[in-house]
Short mmCIF file of C-alpha atoms in Angstrom, two decimals:
data_model
loop_
_atom_site.label_atom_id
_atom_site.label_comp_id
_atom_site.label_asym_id
_atom_site.label_seq_id
_atom_site.Cartn_x
_atom_site.Cartn_y
_atom_site.Cartn_z
CA MET V 225 -180.29 49.56 -40.58
CA HIS V 226 -182.49 50.23 -37.64
CA GLY V 227 -181.59 49.48 -34.05
CA THR V 228 -182.07 45.83 -33.48
CA ARG V 229 -180.83 44.93 -37.01
CA LEU V 230 -177.50 46.70 -36.85
CA ALA V 231 -176.22 45.39 -33.53
CA PRO V 232 -176.22 41.74 -34.72
CA THR V 233 -174.60 42.87 -37.98
CA TRP V 234 -171.62 44.43 -36.25
CA LEU V 235 -171.47 41.52 -33.83
CA LYS V 236 -171.19 39.08 -36.72
CA PHE V 237 -168.40 41.23 -38.20
CA LEU V 238 -166.47 41.28 -34.87
CA ILE V 239 -166.98 37.59 -34.32
CA ARG V 240 -165.74 36.77 -37.86
CA ARG V 241 -162.58 38.86 -37.38
CA GLY V 242 -162.22 37.72 -33.76
CA ILE V 243 -162.24 33.99 -34.63
CA GLN V 244 -159.15 34.58 -36.76
CA GLY V 245 -157.27 36.07 -33.85
CA GLY V 246 -158.63 33.53 -31.40
CA VAL V 247 -157.31 30.60 -33.44
CA VAL V 248 -153.87 32.11 -33.41
CA TRP V 249 -153.93 32.50 -29.61
CA TYR V 250 -155.22 28.97 -29.22
CA PHE V 251 -152.34 27.42 -31.09
CA CYS V 252 -149.76 29.69 -29.41
CA SER V 253 -151.01 28.74 -25.90
CA THR V 254 -151.22 25.05 -26.85
CA MET V 255 -147.55 25.01 -27.82
CA LEU V 256 -146.56 26.98 -24.75
CA VAL V 257 -148.42 24.55 -22.44
CA ALA V 258 -146.80 21.57 -24.18
CA GLN V 259 -143.34 23.09 -23.73
CA THR V 260 -144.11 23.85 -20.10
CA GLN V 261 -145.31 20.38 -19.30
CA GLN V 262 -142.24 18.63 -20.69
CA PRO V 263 -139.82 19.65 -17.92
CA LEU V 264 -142.59 19.23 -15.34
CA GLU V 265 -143.06 15.64 -16.30
CA LYS V 266 -139.32 15.00 -15.97
CA ASN V 267 -139.30 16.50 -12.47
CA SER V 268 -142.43 14.61 -11.39
CA THR V 269 -140.50 11.47 -10.71
CA GLN V 270 -138.21 13.34 -8.37
CA GLN V 271 -140.60 15.80 -6.66
CA GLY V 272 -143.94 14.07 -6.94
CA ILE V 273 -146.76 14.38 -9.41
CA LEU V 274 -147.59 18.05 -10.15
CA THR V 275 -151.25 19.09 -10.22
CA LEU V 276 -153.18 20.67 -13.07
CA GLN V 277 -156.20 22.75 -12.11
CA HIS V 278 -158.71 24.07 -14.68
CA GLU V 279 -160.55 27.37 -14.01
CA PHE V 280 -163.32 29.35 -15.65
CA THR V 281 -163.71 33.03 -14.87
CA ILE V 282 -166.64 35.37 -15.51
CA ALA V 283 -165.88 39.08 -14.83
CA VAL V 284 -167.16 42.57 -15.55
CA GLY V 285 -165.34 45.89 -15.54
CA THR V 286 -163.62 48.50 -17.70
CA LEU V 287 -161.64 47.40 -20.72
CA PRO V 288 -158.67 49.35 -22.11
CA ALA V 289 -159.91 52.28 -24.16
CA TRP V 290 -159.80 56.01 -24.24
CA LYS V 291 -161.14 58.83 -26.41
CA ALA V 292 -160.20 62.54 -26.45
CA GLU V 293 -162.57 65.45 -26.59
CA ARG V 294 -162.14 66.85 -30.08
CA ASN V 295 -163.99 68.61 -32.95
CA VAL V 296 -164.75 65.95 -35.52
CA GLU V 297 -165.68 66.61 -39.15
CA PHE V 298 -166.62 63.73 -41.43
CA ARG V 299 -167.37 63.95 -45.16
CA ALA V 300 -168.02 61.23 -47.71
CA ILE V 301 -168.85 61.54 -51.44
CA ASP V 302 -170.32 58.54 -53.12
CA ALA V 303 -169.33 57.19 -56.53
CA ALA V 304 -172.69 57.54 -58.30
CA PRO V 305 -172.97 59.45 -61.62
CA THR V 306 -172.56 63.20 -61.13
CA ALA V 307 -176.30 64.02 -61.31
CA LEU V 308 -177.10 61.48 -58.61
CA ARG V 309 -173.99 61.89 -56.44
CA ASP V 310 -174.62 62.42 -52.68
CA THR V 311 -172.34 64.24 -50.29
CA LEU V 312 -172.53 63.12 -46.65
CA ASN V 313 -171.50 65.54 -43.97
CA SER V 314 -171.32 65.26 -40.18
CA ALA V 315 -169.72 67.55 -37.60
CA PHE V 316 -169.83 66.97 -33.83
CA ARG V 317 -167.84 67.41 -30.66
CA SER V 318 -166.36 64.08 -29.62
CA ARG V 319 -166.85 63.26 -25.94
CA ALA V 320 -163.90 62.29 -23.75
CA ALA V 321 -163.91 58.69 -22.33
CA PHE V 322 -161.51 56.83 -20.10
CA GLY V 323 -162.26 53.13 -20.40
CA GLU V 324 -165.35 51.35 -21.74
CA LEU V 325 -167.48 48.77 -19.86
CA GLY V 326 -167.39 45.13 -20.90
CA PHE V 327 -167.20 41.59 -19.66
CA THR V 328 -164.61 38.79 -19.77
CA LEU V 329 -164.93 35.06 -20.23
CA ARG V 330 -161.62 33.35 -19.35
CA TYR V 331 -160.49 29.67 -19.39
CA GLY V 332 -157.26 28.96 -17.50
CA MET V 333 -154.92 26.27 -16.23
CA VAL V 334 -152.92 26.45 -12.99
CA ILE V 335 -149.90 24.11 -12.78
CA ASP V 336 -149.08 22.98 -9.26
CA GLU V 337 -151.04 25.90 -7.83
CA LYS V 338 -148.39 28.30 -9.16
CA VAL V 339 -147.98 28.71 -12.90
CA SER V 340 -151.14 30.18 -14.53
CA LEU V 341 -151.94 30.14 -18.26
CA SER V 342 -155.23 31.41 -19.67
CA LEU V 343 -157.20 32.47 -22.77
CA ALA V 344 -159.93 35.09 -22.72
CA ALA V 345 -162.51 36.89 -24.85
CA SER V 346 -163.68 40.34 -23.62
CA PRO V 347 -166.48 41.98 -25.61
CA TYR V 348 -167.25 45.67 -24.97
CA PHE V 349 -170.87 46.36 -24.13
CA GLY V 350 -170.89 49.07 -26.86
CA SER V 351 -170.57 46.28 -29.45
CA PHE V 352 -174.16 45.26 -28.77
CA ALA V 353 -175.64 48.84 -29.05
CA SER V 354 -177.77 50.14 -31.90
CA GLU V 355 -176.17 52.35 -34.49
CA GLN V 356 -177.71 55.47 -32.96
CA GLU V 357 -176.30 54.57 -29.50
CA LYS V 358 -172.91 53.59 -31.00
CA LYS V 359 -172.07 56.92 -32.58
CA ASP V 360 -169.00 58.59 -31.04
CA ARG V 361 -168.37 55.48 -28.96
CA VAL V 362 -165.43 53.07 -28.84
CA TYR V 363 -166.43 49.38 -29.00
CA GLY V 364 -164.97 46.02 -29.96
CA VAL V 365 -163.77 42.73 -28.53
CA GLN V 366 -160.41 41.80 -27.00
CA PHE V 367 -158.76 38.38 -27.10
CA ASP V 368 -155.80 37.70 -24.86
CA PHE V 369 -153.30 35.11 -23.71
CA THR V 370 -152.12 35.55 -20.14
CA ALA V 371 -149.23 33.91 -18.23
CA GLY V 372 -148.62 34.48 -14.58
CA TYR V 373 -147.34 33.15 -11.30
CA ARG V 374 -149.64 32.68 -8.31
CA PHE V 375 -148.37 33.48 -4.77
CA THR V 376 -150.59 32.05 -2.05
CA PHE V 377 -150.23 34.03 1.15
CA VAL V 378 -152.98 32.63 3.36
CA GLN V 379 -154.51 29.15 2.99
CA SER V 380 -156.36 26.76 5.27
CA GLN V 381 -154.98 23.29 5.74
CA SER V 382 -157.70 21.84 3.59
CA ALA V 383 -157.46 24.71 1.04
CA SER V 384 -161.14 25.43 1.52
CA TRP V 385 -160.20 29.10 1.70
CA LEU V 386 -157.24 31.08 0.58
CA PHE V 387 -155.95 34.52 -0.44
CA ALA V 388 -153.47 34.79 -3.36
CA VAL V 389 -151.86 37.44 -5.57
CA GLU V 390 -150.97 36.74 -9.16
CA PRO V 391 -148.72 39.08 -11.21
CA SER V 392 -148.89 38.24 -14.93
CA CYS V 393 -148.28 39.51 -18.43
CA ARG V 394 -151.03 39.66 -21.01
CA LEU V 395 -150.71 39.60 -24.83
CA ALA V 396 -153.90 40.97 -26.33
CA TYR V 397 -155.40 41.44 -29.80
CA THR V 398 -158.30 43.90 -30.01
CA ILE V 399 -160.73 44.22 -32.95
CA GLY V 400 -162.18 47.60 -32.21
CA GLY V 401 -164.30 50.26 -33.82
CA TYR V 402 -165.40 53.85 -33.56
CA SER V 403 -168.71 55.05 -35.10
CA LEU V 404 -168.78 58.19 -37.32
CA GLY V 405 -172.48 58.10 -37.94
CA TYR V 406 -174.99 56.68 -40.42
CA PHE V 407 -176.45 58.13 -43.60
CA SER V 408 -178.96 57.48 -46.43
CA GLY V 409 -179.11 58.57 -50.02
CA VAL V 410 -180.81 61.93 -50.67
CA LYS V 411 -180.77 62.05 -54.44
CA LYS V 412 -181.48 58.34 -54.80
CA GLU V 413 -182.35 55.25 -52.84
CA TRP V 414 -178.77 53.97 -52.61
CA LEU V 415 -175.20 55.09 -51.83
CA GLN V 416 -172.31 53.77 -53.91
CA PHE V 417 -168.63 53.43 -52.97
CA GLY V 418 -166.39 51.63 -55.40
CA GLU V 419 -168.56 48.98 -57.07
CA THR V 420 -170.66 48.39 -53.91
CA LYS V 421 -174.15 49.84 -53.53
CA PHE V 422 -175.85 50.21 -50.12
CA TYR V 423 -179.66 50.30 -50.13
CA ASP V 424 -179.99 51.30 -46.50
CA ALA V 425 -181.55 54.19 -44.60
CA GLU V 426 -178.77 53.73 -42.04
CA THR V 427 -175.65 53.01 -44.04
CA ALA V 428 -172.99 53.04 -41.27
CA PHE V 429 -169.54 54.57 -41.44
CA HIS V 430 -167.03 53.32 -38.86
CA LEU V 431 -163.30 53.20 -38.19
CA ILE V 432 -162.21 49.61 -37.69
CA ASP V 433 -159.08 49.49 -35.54
CA ASN V 434 -157.00 46.30 -35.13
CA ASN V 435 -154.59 46.46 -32.17
CA LEU V 436 -151.85 44.26 -30.76
CA GLY V 437 -150.88 45.13 -27.19
CA ILE V 438 -149.07 43.91 -24.15
CA ALA V 439 -150.18 44.52 -20.53
CA PRO V 440 -148.61 43.91 -17.13
CA CYS V 441 -151.39 42.75 -14.85
CA VAL V 442 -151.84 41.87 -11.17
CA LYS V 443 -154.87 40.00 -9.76
CA ALA V 444 -155.98 39.09 -6.30
CA LEU V 445 -157.95 35.91 -5.57
CA TRP V 446 -159.93 35.18 -2.44
CA ASN V 447 -161.67 31.88 -1.72
CA PRO V 448 -164.04 32.45 1.21
CA GLY V 449 -164.65 28.71 1.56
CA GLY V 450 -167.63 28.13 -0.71
CA GLY V 451 -165.74 26.61 -3.65
CA VAL V 452 -166.04 29.70 -5.85
CA MET V 453 -163.26 32.30 -5.71
CA VAL V 454 -163.63 36.06 -6.03
CA VAL V 455 -161.12 37.69 -8.34
CA ALA V 456 -160.14 41.33 -8.95
CA ASP V 457 -157.50 42.47 -11.45
CA VAL V 458 -155.98 45.64 -12.81
CA SER V 459 -153.70 46.03 -15.89
CA TRP V 460 -152.15 48.70 -18.05
CA MET V 461 -152.28 48.06 -21.82
CA LEU V 462 -149.41 49.24 -24.05
CA ASN V 463 -149.80 49.25 -27.80
CA LEU V 464 -147.38 47.27 -29.97
CA SER V 465 -149.04 47.90 -33.38
CA ARG V 466 -152.36 49.08 -34.83
CA GLN V 467 -154.01 49.36 -38.24
CA THR V 468 -157.04 51.57 -38.86
CA VAL V 469 -159.37 51.59 -41.88
CA PHE V 470 -162.78 53.04 -42.77
CA ASN V 471 -165.58 50.46 -42.89
CA ILE V 472 -168.93 51.01 -44.61
CA ALA V 473 -171.84 48.66 -43.79
CA GLY V 474 -175.38 48.45 -45.10
CA VAL V 475 -177.84 46.11 -46.80
CA GLY V 476 -177.53 45.38 -50.48
CA ALA V 477 -180.11 45.57 -53.28
CA ASP V 478 -182.12 42.63 -51.87
CA LYS V 479 -182.62 44.63 -48.61
CA GLN V 480 -181.45 41.59 -46.61
CA THR V 481 -177.84 40.72 -47.32
CA VAL V 482 -175.36 42.89 -45.42
CA GLU V 483 -172.53 44.41 -47.53
CA TRP V 484 -169.19 45.57 -46.13
CA LEU V 485 -166.55 47.69 -47.74
CA GLN V 486 -163.25 48.77 -46.28
CA LYS V 487 -161.17 51.71 -47.46
CA PRO V 488 -157.82 53.01 -46.29
CA LEU V 489 -157.63 56.27 -44.27
CA GLU V 490 -155.99 57.90 -47.31
CA ASN V 491 -158.61 57.81 -50.04
CA GLU V 492 -160.40 60.19 -52.34
CA SER V 493 -164.05 59.70 -51.27
CA ILE V 494 -163.91 59.84 -47.42
CA ARG V 495 -162.37 62.54 -45.23
CA TYR V 496 -162.02 62.43 -41.49
CA GLU V 497 -160.75 65.59 -39.71
CA VAL V 498 -159.98 66.17 -36.02
CA ASP V 499 -159.61 69.78 -34.85
CA GLY V 500 -159.20 70.80 -38.53
CA ARG V 501 -156.45 68.27 -39.36
CA LEU V 502 -156.93 65.33 -41.68
CA VAL V 503 -156.45 62.09 -39.80
CA ARG V 504 -153.88 59.61 -41.04
CA GLN V 505 -152.59 56.39 -39.56
CA GLU V 506 -149.69 58.12 -37.80
CA SER V 507 -152.08 60.70 -36.15
CA ILE V 508 -154.99 58.35 -35.15
CA ASN V 509 -153.32 58.06 -31.71
CA GLU V 510 -154.36 61.65 -30.91
CA MET V 511 -158.05 60.72 -31.21
CA PHE V 512 -158.64 57.35 -29.47
CA GLY V 513 -156.95 54.05 -28.66
CA PHE V 514 -157.35 50.65 -27.02
CA THR V 515 -154.71 51.18 -24.39
CA ARG V 516 -154.23 52.37 -20.79
CA LEU V 517 -156.00 51.17 -17.65
CA SER V 518 -158.46 48.31 -17.23
CA ALA V 519 -159.91 46.74 -14.13
CA SER V 520 -162.45 44.05 -13.37
CA ILE V 521 -164.05 41.94 -10.66
CA GLY V 522 -165.57 38.52 -11.12
CA LEU V 523 -165.93 34.85 -10.05
CA VAL V 524 -163.61 31.96 -10.66
CA PHE V 525 -165.15 28.44 -10.93
CA ARG V 526 -162.79 25.48 -10.58
CA LEU V 527 -163.59 22.73 -13.06
#
């Protein structure tokens, strides 16, 4: 799969998996908003009608990810008949990384200029890279639900400008990946794993990593008076659970339809070693993860 063809392929895969997580966050946030609004409506008759402000944020920055410098050895043996069986080998020194660049699209609601609830999607820029550029790189997309409380310290009488700080907590689901390289058949035109055949000069081998995490976050907002606020935030992601599998991707026999096949880390046909040790689910944390520091800066548009 050459350059421009593979990036959309992986993007489709991430979007397909991401929609599942996004639907869950949507319903959770809807129920939370409904529960929050019930007591507010009761108090409105006593304290006045509370306001509901809608906001849309566009931001760029580093997303939570890290990768250690390690010696990586990858080996896969396809399931073709013995005379046609290919053995795929790759050995490289993994580069260390602390964070990966990406962007965030966030929709939020602020109740009475204080309670903040929001949903966001944050793709990593590496998700749009070609397979050659993606090798030894962490990529993916993060979906999160964030709840916080906004403290306004300085504000003009007309609220045309303000400065506020908002501590919050973020619950995030990341559909991530790590590229181990791409291969083609040597003894034949195709590679076979299980019952699936890949007729591709760039059959890609990745680790797909699904993560659930929680992150304390603090953001600062500044409205200089033009109606658009500037926002900067920093957070620290902690992992609650993760599940990692091998994923093989390539076009099928018609040379157009993309085939995917997932295999567990413990299997007979694919080996992934780091510093001479076979990687398992319990040891994947020594290689890379979608945790630690993230920071971004962007613009907030009030709707």
